[in-house]
Structures are given as C-alpha cells and as structure tokens.
Amino acid sequence: MTVETTPILLDIRQDVAVLTAALMDINSVSGDEAALADAVESALRTIPGLQLVRDGDAIIARTELGRPERVILAGHLDTVPLPTVEGSLGTVPATWESGVPGTGNLYGRGATDMKGGVAVQLALAATMFDGGAEPGKDVTFVFYDHEEVEAVKSGLGRLVRNHGHLLEGDFAILLEPTDGTVEGGCNGTSRFEATTVGEAAHSARAWMGSNAIHAAAPILSRLAAYEPRTVNVDGLDYRESLNAVKINGGTAGNVIPDRCVVEINYRFAPDKTPDQAEAHVRELLEGFDVVRTDAAAGARPGLNHPAAASFVAAVGAEPKPKYGWTDVARFSELGVPAVNFGPGDPLLAHKDNEHVDADAIRECLRALRSWLAD
C-alpha cells in the first residue's frame, strides 16, 4: 500500500539565503531525495511559463520563449551522509552562527555542496517573469538525485538516457561551490582495486602461509612515492592526485591473510581519457593484479566558447580549474560547453563544519540574474 504525503511547502520567493536554510532542513542524503524533490517540484509548478518533467527524484523545468540561445542551470539535490562526530556543525537542520536567519554563516550538511546553488536556481525561476519581464535567454533548470554516489546511479545520467533532447543547450552552468568564481572543466576520476594473494595459515605457524597484506607493501610504497603532476589544459592548471583510499584484508586475529585489496583513486587532468588514466596506473603498479572498478571522464575548460566567455566577463573574476569531478563532464559529453559557478568554498564541502556565508549566496544570485537578463 502506497502512502501519499503532502509535499513540504517551500517559499522560493523569500531571501535566497533563508531559502538555502529551508532546503538544508530537508534531509536528502543520497537515496533519500524524494521529500526534497517533491518540495522542489511543487514549488516549480506554481510558476507560469515553465514546462516540467519529473523522472524519479529528478526534475527538468524549461522556458519555451523561442530565444536564439538556451542556457542550462543544473544542481544536485543529494548530500553526503550526516557526520557522526559529536558536536559537528554539519547537521540537519541548519543553524545560523549569528542566531539571526539570513545573517552571517549558515552551518549544516549541504551548505556548500550544494543547497546554496539549488536555492539560487529556485530563486531565479521564481522571479524571472516578475513584472512582465522575460529572460534574454531560454533557460533549462535541472535538479537531480544521486550525484554523491557511484556514477551508475546518477540522476543526471538517467535524465540523459531518458530525456536527452530536453538537455540540449548552448551553454551549461553547474552551481557547484566555487567561492564565487568560474571554474572551468573538471578533472576525471577513476577507481581501481589492486589485489595481492597469499596463503592462509595459523598465525602461530606463520611460516606455513604467505601474508597477502605484507605483499601489498610495495603497492603502498609506490603510491606514497608517486609525485602527482600538474597539467596545463587550455590555459588552466589541473592538479592530479593518486592515492590509496581503502585497504581490506584478513579474516581473523589468528589467521595469516590470504588476500588483500588496496582501493585506489586517481584524479586525472582532462587531457586524458579514462583508458589513458588506467594505462598510467597500470604502468605504475606493473606486476600487480589491477582492476578498474569505476571511471568518469573529465571535461576541458571550454572557456573559449562565446557564451562561456561572456559569462566569465560578467562574473569578473579570473577563472580557475575545477580539481574535483563534477557533472560538467556529462554536459561536455553531450556537446554542451559547461562551467562550474556557485556560492560557497569548495574546500568546505563534506566537512563537519560545512558552511556558507549568506551574502555569498546573494551575490551568486545577483550575478546570474544580471547575466540572464542580457
């Protein structure tokens, strides 16, 4: 039996910083985005002039004004899990450091990654037809689920498969946190498992076996000694990283382990394909059993596209590279030039003290509203 629930009512015309707090108060850890998606859909359906499509917990809302240029504004609804550390500020519901809503720093899960950006999207959608005004560009708003987990679950990936024609455009802006500047492209990311095999034995008679964890020591040594590169791509310097992120081996405290798996994450510059990145890792770990378990291509900056250049000029700050992987890569694969631009310091994403300044959210809204009106 399905139990229908009434969507949470969002006032998307309120101050955009206060709206951010309201979005943060709706828990939406990956896999649990339904309540927030319902609230977003309900709010968007009150806006005349938008055509909506809902797919699972993802929503596409489009203007159809016949403009010669279409811009896509996209953001994910999910967050990473809540912190487990007692006294953490990365909580749900959100808290205002000042105690005054809309003033100063807003703390809580999703403050930077990326409910501030989602609030900006909703505020733009709510007001772009006010007073008979119309945006100078057609706009597609995209809100999607499952960004913070493995690529196969991505809500944006599902939208591409099911409604790809609705994601066509001339330029896309992903409202990931960038501290108020434009970040072009993104690094690619790939994961690998390097496995060593030994022979189990009682630890009191260790010489009868072969320790698979000890056999993994050269893998860790090579990774520790590895010097990551900085690669210039179309004028932006992308820093790479290659690290062991997890290790698993052993069955009991008195058994010599017969298997050990080292999980490795490689963040590679967008001059490489995932296959080229894999070849690089295999060369470093030659002699070991290495399996690629996940990969997502990066995206070149694309800042030479006219729409991107005009947006960079409107923002006014020197563009930077995006070191982490973002969904600009998906838009790039669709042939849509894309950049990252949103409120909040990306270095605070996923941290236990995640927070965003209220004025940073307002400034992001102002910049986008001004540019869309041209």
PDB file of N, CA, C and O in Angstrom, residues 97-137:
ATOM      1  N   GLU A  97      25.097  30.869  12.595  1.00  0.00           N
ATOM      2  CA  GLU A  97      26.109  31.198  13.601  1.00  0.00           C
ATOM      3  C   GLU A  97      25.709  32.429  14.407  1.00  0.00           C
ATOM      4  O   GLU A  97      25.935  32.506  15.619  1.00  0.00           O
ATOM      5  N   SER A  98      25.092  33.389  13.725  1.00  0.00           N
ATOM      6  CA  SER A  98      24.697  34.640  14.378  1.00  0.00           C
ATOM      7  C   SER A  98      23.440  34.496  15.213  1.00  0.00           C
ATOM      8  O   SER A  98      23.141  35.350  16.050  1.00  0.00           O
ATOM      9  N   GLY A  99      22.694  33.429  14.975  1.00  0.00           N
ATOM     10  CA  GLY A  99      21.400  33.273  15.621  1.00  0.00           C
ATOM     11  C   GLY A  99      20.300  34.038  14.921  1.00  0.00           C
ATOM     12  O   GLY A  99      19.130  33.952  15.318  1.00  0.00           O
ATOM     13  N   VAL A 100      20.654  34.786  13.875  1.00  0.00           N
ATOM     14  CA  VAL A 100      19.689  35.593  13.132  1.00  0.00           C
ATOM     15  C   VAL A 100      19.574  35.032  11.714  1.00  0.00           C
ATOM     16  O   VAL A 100      20.537  35.098  10.948  1.00  0.00           O
ATOM     17  N   PRO A 101      18.435  34.484  11.332  1.00  0.00           N
ATOM     18  CA  PRO A 101      18.288  33.922   9.988  1.00  0.00           C
ATOM     19  C   PRO A 101      18.637  34.944   8.911  1.00  0.00           C
ATOM     20  O   PRO A 101      18.181  36.097   8.947  1.00  0.00           O
ATOM     21  N   GLY A 102      19.475  34.518   7.967  1.00  0.00           N
ATOM     22  CA  GLY A 102      19.862  35.383   6.860  1.00  0.00           C
ATOM     23  C   GLY A 102      21.082  36.232   7.118  1.00  0.00           C
ATOM     24  O   GLY A 102      21.486  37.011   6.246  1.00  0.00           O
ATOM     25  N   THR A 103      21.701  36.074   8.286  1.00  0.00           N
ATOM     26  CA  THR A 103      22.848  36.903   8.648  1.00  0.00           C
ATOM     27  C   THR A 103      24.071  36.042   8.942  1.00  0.00           C
ATOM     28  O   THR A 103      24.015  35.132   9.778  1.00  0.00           O
ATOM     29  N   GLY A 104      25.161  36.297   8.244  1.00  0.00           N
ATOM     30  CA  GLY A 104      26.422  35.623   8.536  1.00  0.00           C
ATOM     31  C   GLY A 104      26.485  34.212   7.986  1.00  0.00           C
ATOM     32  O   GLY A 104      25.902  33.897   6.946  1.00  0.00           O
ATOM     33  N   ASN A 105      27.203  33.349   8.692  1.00  0.00           N
ATOM     34  CA  ASN A 105      27.460  31.987   8.226  1.00  0.00           C
ATOM     35  C   ASN A 105      26.314  31.037   8.553  1.00  0.00           C
ATOM     36  O   ASN A 105      25.793  31.029   9.670  1.00  0.00           O
ATOM     37  N   LEU A 106      25.967  30.230   7.542  1.00  0.00           N
ATOM     38  CA  LEU A 106      24.946  29.204   7.685  1.00  0.00           C
ATOM     39  C   LEU A 106      25.642  27.847   7.721  1.00  0.00           C
ATOM     40  O   LEU A 106      26.337  27.465   6.773  1.00  0.00           O
ATOM     41  N   TYR A 107      25.474  27.104   8.819  1.00  0.00           N
ATOM     42  CA  TYR A 107      26.140  25.819   9.013  1.00  0.00           C
ATOM     43  C   TYR A 107      25.157  24.660   8.790  1.00  0.00           C
ATOM     44  O   TYR A 107      23.973  24.767   9.122  1.00  0.00           O
ATOM     45  N   GLY A 108      25.686  23.557   8.277  1.00  0.00           N
ATOM     46  CA  GLY A 108      24.880  22.351   8.143  1.00  0.00           C
ATOM     47  C   GLY A 108      25.223  21.582   6.893  1.00  0.00           C
ATOM     48  O   GLY A 108      25.899  22.082   5.992  1.00  0.00           O
ATOM     49  N   ARG A 109      24.745  20.337   6.833  1.00  0.00           N
ATOM     50  CA  ARG A 109      25.027  19.480   5.686  1.00  0.00           C
ATOM     51  C   ARG A 109      24.363  20.050   4.433  1.00  0.00           C
ATOM     52  O   ARG A 109      23.178  20.350   4.431  1.00  0.00           O
ATOM     53  N   GLY A 110      25.170  20.196   3.396  1.00  0.00           N
ATOM     54  CA  GLY A 110      24.678  20.736   2.137  1.00  0.00           C
ATOM     55  C   GLY A 110      24.819  22.233   2.000  1.00  0.00           C
ATOM     56  O   GLY A 110      24.444  22.802   0.961  1.00  0.00           O
ATOM     57  N   ALA A 111      25.382  22.904   3.003  1.00  0.00           N
ATOM     58  CA  ALA A 111      25.506  24.363   2.933  1.00  0.00           C
ATOM     59  C   ALA A 111      26.255  24.792   1.681  1.00  0.00           C
ATOM     60  O   ALA A 111      25.839  25.702   0.953  1.00  0.00           O
ATOM     61  N   THR A 112      27.394  24.141   1.420  1.00  0.00           N
ATOM     62  CA  THR A 112      28.147  24.450   0.212  1.00  0.00           C
ATOM     63  C   THR A 112      27.860  23.455  -0.908  1.00  0.00           C
ATOM     64  O   THR A 112      27.803  23.846  -2.081  1.00  0.00           O
ATOM     65  N   ASP A 113      27.682  22.202  -0.563  1.00  0.00           N
ATOM     66  CA  ASP A 113      27.559  21.156  -1.588  1.00  0.00           C
ATOM     67  C   ASP A 113      26.205  20.476  -1.508  1.00  0.00           C
ATOM     68  O   ASP A 113      26.079  19.421  -0.901  1.00  0.00           O
ATOM     69  N   MET A 114      25.153  21.019  -2.200  1.00  0.00           N
ATOM     70  CA  MET A 114      25.198  22.301  -2.867  1.00  0.00           C
ATOM     71  C   MET A 114      23.830  22.983  -2.815  1.00  0.00           C
ATOM     72  O   MET A 114      23.286  23.413  -3.815  1.00  0.00           O
ATOM     73  N   LYS A 115      23.285  23.046  -1.595  1.00  0.00           N
ATOM     74  CA  LYS A 115      21.936  23.593  -1.484  1.00  0.00           C
ATOM     75  C   LYS A 115      21.892  25.106  -1.632  1.00  0.00           C
ATOM     76  O   LYS A 115      20.846  25.667  -1.960  1.00  0.00           O
ATOM     77  N   GLY A 116      23.032  25.770  -1.434  1.00  0.00           N
ATOM     78  CA  GLY A 116      23.086  27.191  -1.768  1.00  0.00           C
ATOM     79  C   GLY A 116      22.873  27.399  -3.255  1.00  0.00           C
ATOM     80  O   GLY A 116      22.134  28.294  -3.687  1.00  0.00           O
ATOM     81  N   GLY A 117      23.527  26.554  -4.083  1.00  0.00           N
ATOM     82  CA  GLY A 117      23.346  26.634  -5.526  1.00  0.00           C
ATOM     83  C   GLY A 117      21.935  26.293  -5.953  1.00  0.00           C
ATOM     84  O   GLY A 117      21.363  26.939  -6.848  1.00  0.00           O
ATOM     85  N   VAL A 118      21.328  25.278  -5.333  1.00  0.00           N
ATOM     86  CA  VAL A 118      19.949  24.903  -5.651  1.00  0.00           C
ATOM     87  C   VAL A 118      18.995  26.037  -5.293  1.00  0.00           C
ATOM     88  O   VAL A 118      18.045  26.336  -6.034  1.00  0.00           O
ATOM     89  N   ALA A 119      19.238  26.705  -4.168  1.00  0.00           N
ATOM     90  CA  ALA A 119      18.403  27.844  -3.781  1.00  0.00           C
ATOM     91  C   ALA A 119      18.485  28.958  -4.818  1.00  0.00           C
ATOM     92  O   ALA A 119      17.478  29.601  -5.146  1.00  0.00           O
ATOM     93  N   VAL A 120      19.684  29.193  -5.348  1.00  0.00           N
ATOM     94  CA  VAL A 120      19.845  30.212  -6.396  1.00  0.00           C
ATOM     95  C   VAL A 120      19.028  29.830  -7.623  1.00  0.00           C
ATOM     96  O   VAL A 120      18.349  30.672  -8.224  1.00  0.00           O
ATOM     97  N   GLN A 121      19.066  28.563  -8.024  1.00  0.00           N
ATOM     98  CA  GLN A 121      18.250  28.114  -9.159  1.00  0.00           C
ATOM     99  C   GLN A 121      16.767  28.406  -8.924  1.00  0.00           C
ATOM    100  O   GLN A 121      16.079  28.933  -9.812  1.00  0.00           O
ATOM    101  N   LEU A 122      16.284  28.036  -7.753  1.00  0.00           N
ATOM    102  CA  LEU A 122      14.861  28.221  -7.457  1.00  0.00           C
ATOM    103  C   LEU A 122      14.487  29.697  -7.398  1.00  0.00           C
ATOM    104  O   LEU A 122      13.417  30.092  -7.884  1.00  0.00           O
ATOM    105  N   ALA A 123      15.362  30.523  -6.820  1.00  0.00           N
ATOM    106  CA  ALA A 123      15.082  31.957  -6.747  1.00  0.00           C
ATOM    107  C   ALA A 123      15.042  32.591  -8.131  1.00  0.00           C
ATOM    108  O   ALA A 123      14.219  33.471  -8.404  1.00  0.00           O
ATOM    109  N   LEU A 124      15.928  32.152  -9.012  1.00  0.00           N
ATOM    110  CA  LEU A 124      15.908  32.648 -10.391  1.00  0.00           C
ATOM    111  C   LEU A 124      14.610  32.251 -11.089  1.00  0.00           C
ATOM    112  O   LEU A 124      13.981  33.072 -11.761  1.00  0.00           O
ATOM    113  N   ALA A 125      14.221  30.990 -10.936  1.00  0.00           N
ATOM    114  CA  ALA A 125      12.999  30.515 -11.576  1.00  0.00           C
ATOM    115  C   ALA A 125      11.780  31.276 -11.067  1.00  0.00           C
ATOM    116  O   ALA A 125      10.873  31.609 -11.842  1.00  0.00           O
ATOM    117  N   ALA A 126      11.766  31.581  -9.774  1.00  0.00           N
ATOM    118  CA  ALA A 126      10.604  32.224  -9.166  1.00  0.00           C
ATOM    119  C   ALA A 126      10.391  33.649  -9.657  1.00  0.00           C
ATOM    120  O   ALA A 126       9.252  34.124  -9.732  1.00  0.00           O
ATOM    121  N   THR A 127      11.462  34.343 -10.004  1.00  0.00           N
ATOM    122  CA  THR A 127      11.359  35.790 -10.233  1.00  0.00           C
ATOM    123  C   THR A 127      11.612  36.227 -11.670  1.00  0.00           C
ATOM    124  O   THR A 127      11.466  37.403 -11.971  1.00  0.00           O
ATOM    125  N   MET A 128      11.966  35.317 -12.565  1.00  0.00           N
ATOM    126  CA  MET A 128      12.409  35.783 -13.888  1.00  0.00           C
ATOM    127  C   MET A 128      11.280  36.328 -14.752  1.00  0.00           C
ATOM    128  O   MET A 128      11.528  37.008 -15.748  1.00  0.00           O
ATOM    129  N   PHE A 129      10.014  36.051 -14.375  1.00  0.00           N
ATOM    130  CA  PHE A 129       8.894  36.607 -15.122  1.00  0.00           C
ATOM    131  C   PHE A 129       8.196  37.739 -14.375  1.00  0.00           C
ATOM    132  O   PHE A 129       7.132  38.187 -14.786  1.00  0.00           O
ATOM    133  N   ASP A 130       8.785  38.185 -13.277  1.00  0.00           N
ATOM    134  CA  ASP A 130       8.150  39.232 -12.473  1.00  0.00           C
ATOM    135  C   ASP A 130       7.962  40.521 -13.264  1.00  0.00           C
ATOM    136  O   ASP A 130       8.842  40.934 -14.030  1.00  0.00           O
ATOM    137  N   GLY A 131       6.801  41.137 -13.047  1.00  0.00           N
ATOM    138  CA  GLY A 131       6.544  42.435 -13.661  1.00  0.00           C
ATOM    139  C   GLY A 131       6.487  42.391 -15.171  1.00  0.00           C
ATOM    140  O   GLY A 131       6.739  43.411 -15.838  1.00  0.00           O
ATOM    141  N   GLY A 132       6.170  41.229 -15.730  1.00  0.00           N
ATOM    142  CA  GLY A 132       6.119  41.105 -17.182  1.00  0.00           C
ATOM    143  C   GLY A 132       7.469  40.932 -17.840  1.00  0.00           C
ATOM    144  O   GLY A 132       7.568  40.868 -19.073  1.00  0.00           O
ATOM    145  N   ALA A 133       8.531  40.848 -17.046  1.00  0.00           N
ATOM    146  CA  ALA A 133       9.865  40.675 -17.606  1.00  0.00           C
ATOM    147  C   ALA A 133      10.042  39.249 -18.128  1.00  0.00           C
ATOM    148  O   ALA A 133       9.316  38.328 -17.730  1.00  0.00           O
ATOM    149  N   GLU A 134      11.001  39.073 -19.012  1.00  0.00           N
ATOM    150  CA  GLU A 134      11.361  37.760 -19.513  1.00  0.00           C
ATOM    151  C   GLU A 134      12.872  37.690 -19.646  1.00  0.00           C
ATOM    152  O   GLU A 134      13.513  38.705 -19.966  1.00  0.00           O
ATOM    153  N   PRO A 135      13.457  36.528 -19.387  1.00  0.00           N
ATOM    154  CA  PRO A 135      14.911  36.419 -19.541  1.00  0.00           C
ATOM    155  C   PRO A 135      15.326  36.571 -20.998  1.00  0.00           C
ATOM    156  O   PRO A 135      14.561  36.257 -21.914  1.00  0.00           O
ATOM    157  N   GLY A 136      16.533  37.053 -21.189  1.00  0.00           N
ATOM    158  CA  GLY A 136      17.047  37.239 -22.543  1.00  0.00           C
ATOM    159  C   GLY A 136      17.454  35.938 -23.204  1.00  0.00           C
ATOM    160  O   GLY A 136      17.770  35.917 -24.398  1.00  0.00           O
ATOM    161  N   LYS A 137      17.462  34.846 -22.436  1.00  0.00           N
ATOM    162  CA  LYS A 137      17.828  33.523 -22.943  1.00  0.00           C
ATOM    163  C   LYS A 137      16.777  32.527 -22.481  1.00  0.00           C
ATOM    164  O   LYS A 137      16.188  32.700 -21.412  1.00  0.00           O
TER     165      LYS A 137
END
